[in-house]
Short mmCIF file of C-alpha atoms in Angstrom, two decimals:
data_model
loop_
_atom_site.label_atom_id
_atom_site.label_comp_id
_atom_site.label_asym_id
_atom_site.label_seq_id
_atom_site.Cartn_x
_atom_site.Cartn_y
_atom_site.Cartn_z
CA ASP A 807 33.39 99.43 148.24
CA ILE A 808 35.80 99.62 145.30
CA GLN A 809 35.03 97.10 142.57
CA MET A 810 37.56 95.59 140.18
CA THR A 811 36.76 94.48 136.64
CA GLN A 812 38.93 92.71 134.10
CA SER A 813 38.69 92.36 130.37
CA PRO A 814 38.50 90.15 128.53
CA SER A 815 37.21 87.31 130.69
CA THR A 816 38.74 84.79 128.27
CA LEU A 817 41.48 85.31 125.74
CA SER A 818 42.46 82.83 123.05
CA ALA A 819 46.02 83.21 121.85
CA SER A 820 48.89 81.34 120.26
CA VAL A 821 52.45 80.78 121.40
CA GLY A 822 54.44 83.85 120.44
CA ASP A 823 51.51 86.26 120.58
CA ARG A 824 51.55 89.48 122.56
CA VAL A 825 48.59 89.65 124.91
CA THR A 826 47.18 92.45 127.01
CA ILE A 827 44.77 92.17 129.92
CA THR A 828 43.02 95.24 131.33
CA CYS A 829 41.98 95.77 134.93
CA ARG A 830 39.80 98.69 136.02
CA ALA A 831 39.01 99.98 139.48
CA SER A 832 35.75 101.76 140.25
CA GLN A 833 37.69 104.44 142.16
CA ARG A 834 41.27 105.64 142.05
CA ILE A 835 43.72 103.31 143.80
CA SER A 836 46.98 105.06 142.90
CA ASN A 837 49.36 102.25 141.93
CA TRP A 838 48.36 99.78 144.65
CA LEU A 839 47.69 96.98 142.24
CA ALA A 840 49.10 93.48 141.92
CA TRP A 841 48.85 90.81 139.23
CA TYR A 842 48.77 87.07 139.88
CA GLN A 843 48.98 83.98 137.70
CA GLN A 844 47.11 80.85 138.70
CA LYS A 845 47.21 77.41 137.16
CA PRO A 846 44.60 74.73 137.87
CA GLY A 847 44.97 73.14 141.28
CA LYS A 848 47.77 75.50 142.30
CA ALA A 849 48.06 78.53 144.55
CA PRO A 850 48.31 81.90 142.79
CA LYS A 851 51.72 83.32 142.03
CA LEU A 852 52.54 87.00 142.42
CA LEU A 853 53.86 88.43 139.15
CA ILE A 854 53.74 92.20 139.58
CA SER A 855 53.24 94.55 142.50
CA GLN A 856 52.69 98.30 142.66
CA ALA A 857 51.24 98.13 139.15
CA SER A 858 54.57 97.76 137.35
CA SER A 859 57.19 96.20 139.63
CA LEU A 860 58.16 92.74 138.41
CA GLU A 861 58.67 90.18 141.16
CA SER A 862 62.03 88.47 141.40
CA GLY A 863 62.23 85.44 139.15
CA VAL A 864 59.31 86.44 136.93
CA PRO A 865 60.28 86.45 133.24
CA SER A 866 60.78 89.85 131.66
CA ARG A 867 58.15 89.12 129.00
CA PHE A 868 55.63 90.08 131.71
CA SER A 869 55.06 93.78 132.30
CA GLY A 870 52.50 95.93 134.04
CA SER A 871 51.45 99.52 133.67
CA GLY A 872 48.82 101.99 134.74
CA SER A 873 47.77 104.14 137.64
CA GLY A 874 44.59 105.50 139.11
CA THR A 875 41.76 103.39 137.73
CA GLU A 876 43.12 101.62 134.65
CA PHE A 877 45.88 99.04 134.56
CA THR A 878 47.27 96.56 132.07
CA LEU A 879 49.23 93.33 132.19
CA THR A 880 51.13 92.57 129.00
CA ILE A 881 52.79 89.30 128.09
CA ASN A 882 55.20 89.68 125.20
CA SER A 883 55.70 86.53 123.14
CA LEU A 884 53.43 84.10 124.94
CA HIS A 885 55.14 80.91 126.14
CA PRO A 886 53.41 77.53 126.56
CA ASP A 887 53.81 77.92 130.34
CA ASP A 888 51.81 81.17 130.30
CA PHE A 889 48.43 79.58 129.61
CA ALA A 890 46.71 80.21 132.92
CA THR A 891 44.24 82.52 134.65
CA TYR A 892 45.37 86.01 135.62
CA TYR A 893 43.94 88.11 138.42
CA CYS A 894 44.45 91.70 139.38
CA GLN A 895 44.10 92.79 142.99
CA ARG A 896 43.86 96.17 144.65
CA TYR A 897 45.59 96.66 147.97
CA ASP A 898 45.15 100.34 148.66
CA SER A 899 43.25 100.07 151.91
CA ASP A 900 42.26 97.80 154.77
CA SER A 901 39.98 95.88 152.42
CA TRP A 902 41.49 94.19 149.39
CA THR A 903 39.66 93.01 146.27
CA PHE A 904 40.49 90.68 143.40
CA GLY A 905 39.32 91.13 139.87
CA PRO A 906 37.22 88.30 138.39
CA GLY A 907 40.10 86.87 136.40
CA THR A 908 41.13 86.46 132.76
CA LYS A 909 41.70 82.99 131.39
CA VAL A 910 44.38 82.84 128.70
CA GLU A 911 43.77 79.74 126.63
CA ILE A 912 45.36 78.16 123.61
CA LYS A 913 43.82 79.20 120.30
CA GLN B 1462 63.14 78.82 152.60
CA VAL B 1463 60.11 81.00 153.17
CA GLN B 1464 56.96 78.93 153.26
CA LEU B 1465 53.48 78.64 154.63
CA VAL B 1466 52.13 75.17 155.36
CA GLN B 1467 48.41 74.74 155.90
CA SER B 1468 46.43 72.06 157.68
CA GLY B 1469 44.73 69.28 155.81
CA ALA B 1470 41.37 68.96 154.11
CA GLU B 1471 38.21 69.18 156.18
CA VAL B 1472 34.62 67.98 155.78
CA ARG B 1473 31.86 69.62 157.80
CA LYS B 1474 28.09 69.57 157.99
CA PRO B 1475 26.04 72.73 157.40
CA GLY B 1476 25.92 74.89 160.50
CA ALA B 1477 29.25 73.65 161.83
CA SER B 1478 32.54 75.55 162.09
CA VAL B 1479 35.99 74.91 160.68
CA LYS B 1480 39.40 76.14 161.76
CA VAL B 1481 42.31 76.14 159.33
CA SER B 1482 45.91 76.65 160.39
CA CYS B 1483 48.81 78.20 158.51
CA LYS B 1484 52.34 77.63 159.83
CA ALA B 1485 55.06 80.02 158.75
CA SER B 1486 58.76 79.27 158.44
CA GLY B 1487 61.85 80.92 157.00
CA TYR B 1488 61.00 84.49 157.97
CA THR B 1489 60.07 86.68 160.92
CA PHE B 1490 56.42 85.73 161.45
CA THR B 1491 55.46 88.95 163.22
CA ALA B 1492 56.85 91.21 160.49
CA TYR B 1493 54.27 90.49 157.78
CA TYR B 1494 50.48 90.44 157.69
CA VAL B 1495 48.86 87.10 156.91
CA HIS B 1496 45.88 87.19 154.56
CA TRP B 1497 43.18 84.61 153.86
CA VAL B 1498 41.76 84.05 150.39
CA ARG B 1499 39.24 81.49 149.24
CA GLN B 1500 38.32 79.97 145.91
CA ALA B 1501 35.09 78.10 145.36
CA PRO B 1502 35.11 75.36 142.70
CA GLY B 1503 35.22 76.92 139.26
CA HIS B 1504 35.27 80.44 140.64
CA GLY B 1505 37.79 83.22 141.14
CA LEU B 1506 39.78 84.35 144.13
CA GLU B 1507 37.98 86.05 147.00
CA TRP B 1508 39.78 88.05 149.69
CA MET B 1509 38.46 87.27 153.15
CA GLY B 1510 40.60 89.20 155.60
CA ARG B 1511 43.99 89.70 157.17
CA ILE B 1512 45.72 89.62 160.54
CA ASN B 1513 48.69 91.52 161.82
CA PRO B 1514 50.64 88.76 163.61
CA ASN B 1515 52.46 91.33 165.71
CA SER B 1516 49.43 93.09 167.20
CA GLY B 1517 46.66 90.61 166.45
CA GLY B 1518 44.71 93.35 164.69
CA THR B 1519 42.37 92.19 161.94
CA ASN B 1520 40.47 93.49 158.91
CA PHE B 1521 37.76 91.67 157.01
CA ALA B 1522 35.81 91.86 153.80
CA LEU B 1523 32.29 93.07 154.64
CA LYS B 1524 30.84 89.76 153.58
CA TYR B 1525 32.75 87.87 156.28
CA GLN B 1526 32.51 90.23 159.22
CA GLY B 1527 30.96 88.38 162.13
CA ARG B 1528 31.47 84.94 160.64
CA VAL B 1529 35.25 84.74 160.36
CA THR B 1530 37.75 84.89 163.20
CA LEU B 1531 41.44 85.33 162.53
CA THR B 1532 43.91 84.57 165.29
CA ARG B 1533 47.58 83.76 165.65
CA ASP B 1534 49.97 82.05 168.04
CA THR B 1535 53.32 83.72 167.74
CA SER B 1536 55.03 81.07 169.87
CA ILE B 1537 54.48 78.51 167.12
CA ARG B 1538 54.43 80.94 164.18
CA THR B 1539 50.94 79.92 163.18
CA ALA B 1540 47.91 81.84 161.96
CA TYR B 1541 44.37 80.50 162.11
CA MET B 1542 41.15 81.16 160.23
CA GLU B 1543 37.87 80.00 161.75
CA LEU B 1544 34.66 80.16 159.74
CA THR B 1545 31.36 79.55 161.51
CA SER B 1546 27.78 78.76 160.47
CA LEU B 1547 29.01 76.90 157.42
CA LYS B 1548 26.81 76.63 154.34
CA SER B 1549 27.21 74.53 151.22
CA ASP B 1550 28.52 77.53 149.30
CA ASP B 1551 31.42 77.79 151.75
CA THR B 1552 32.84 74.73 150.00
CA ALA B 1553 36.12 76.06 148.68
CA VAL B 1554 39.88 75.95 148.87
CA TYR B 1555 41.12 78.32 151.54
CA TYR B 1556 44.57 79.87 151.20
CA CYS B 1557 46.73 81.82 153.58
CA ALA B 1558 49.30 84.19 152.12
CA ARG B 1559 52.02 86.53 153.33
CA ASN B 1560 51.72 90.21 152.53
CA PHE B 1561 54.79 91.90 151.17
CA ASN B 1562 53.75 94.36 148.43
CA GLY B 1563 50.97 92.07 147.36
CA LEU B 1564 50.74 88.45 148.46
CA ASP B 1565 54.17 87.04 147.74
CA VAL B 1566 54.12 83.67 149.50
CA TRP B 1567 51.09 81.36 149.58
CA GLY B 1568 50.17 78.26 151.46
CA GLN B 1569 49.27 75.15 149.51
CA GLY B 1570 45.55 75.59 150.20
CA THR B 1571 43.10 73.71 152.40
CA ALA B 1572 40.01 72.19 150.84
CA VAL B 1573 36.90 72.60 152.98
CA THR B 1574 33.80 70.66 151.95
CA VAL B 1575 30.43 71.47 153.49
CA SER B 1576 27.93 68.71 152.93
CA SER B 1577 25.12 67.07 154.81
#
């Protein structure tokens, strides 16, 4: 089974910072990767699909890149509303897998 | 608007079963897979499985094969997830979600507590 890892597990940052989260797959998954944002007590929200396609309504400060086994989520100029946990997810087959998550917290 | 509305919180004893519903509105129910994801307290998201509402075909994470049943009733636009032989570590929030290039619409979550 393909495993997903994320780094870092926790990231301390300030408003206005540029942050990057990395997601790695144990095997190639082409670009079948999504990114989600989750806030405490809320359902996840889809930010990016197919590794780099921004969902409608998601601010342009979010961007995704990568293909194969290594992917990144970048948030340019962190806003107060962006402090949350971020998950990557592969969806290249009949069995999907989430990464363990990256918590972005206030420095 | 497009939404998924789940059934309310449940409390069960170990060994029992639970069935959670997920009612779709605002879109063609049979056109999109419905997935189930759970989140134990303080933990990350865990994909459980999916159902094709059109055909009824299902896929599951290895961990849940044999213990989870996914069904749907197209006449009332509702998907169901039943988990059997509950254990305390099945205590979690269970989400349904629509699949359109990732999971683009989520239910509000159903808290399931397993306790003796």
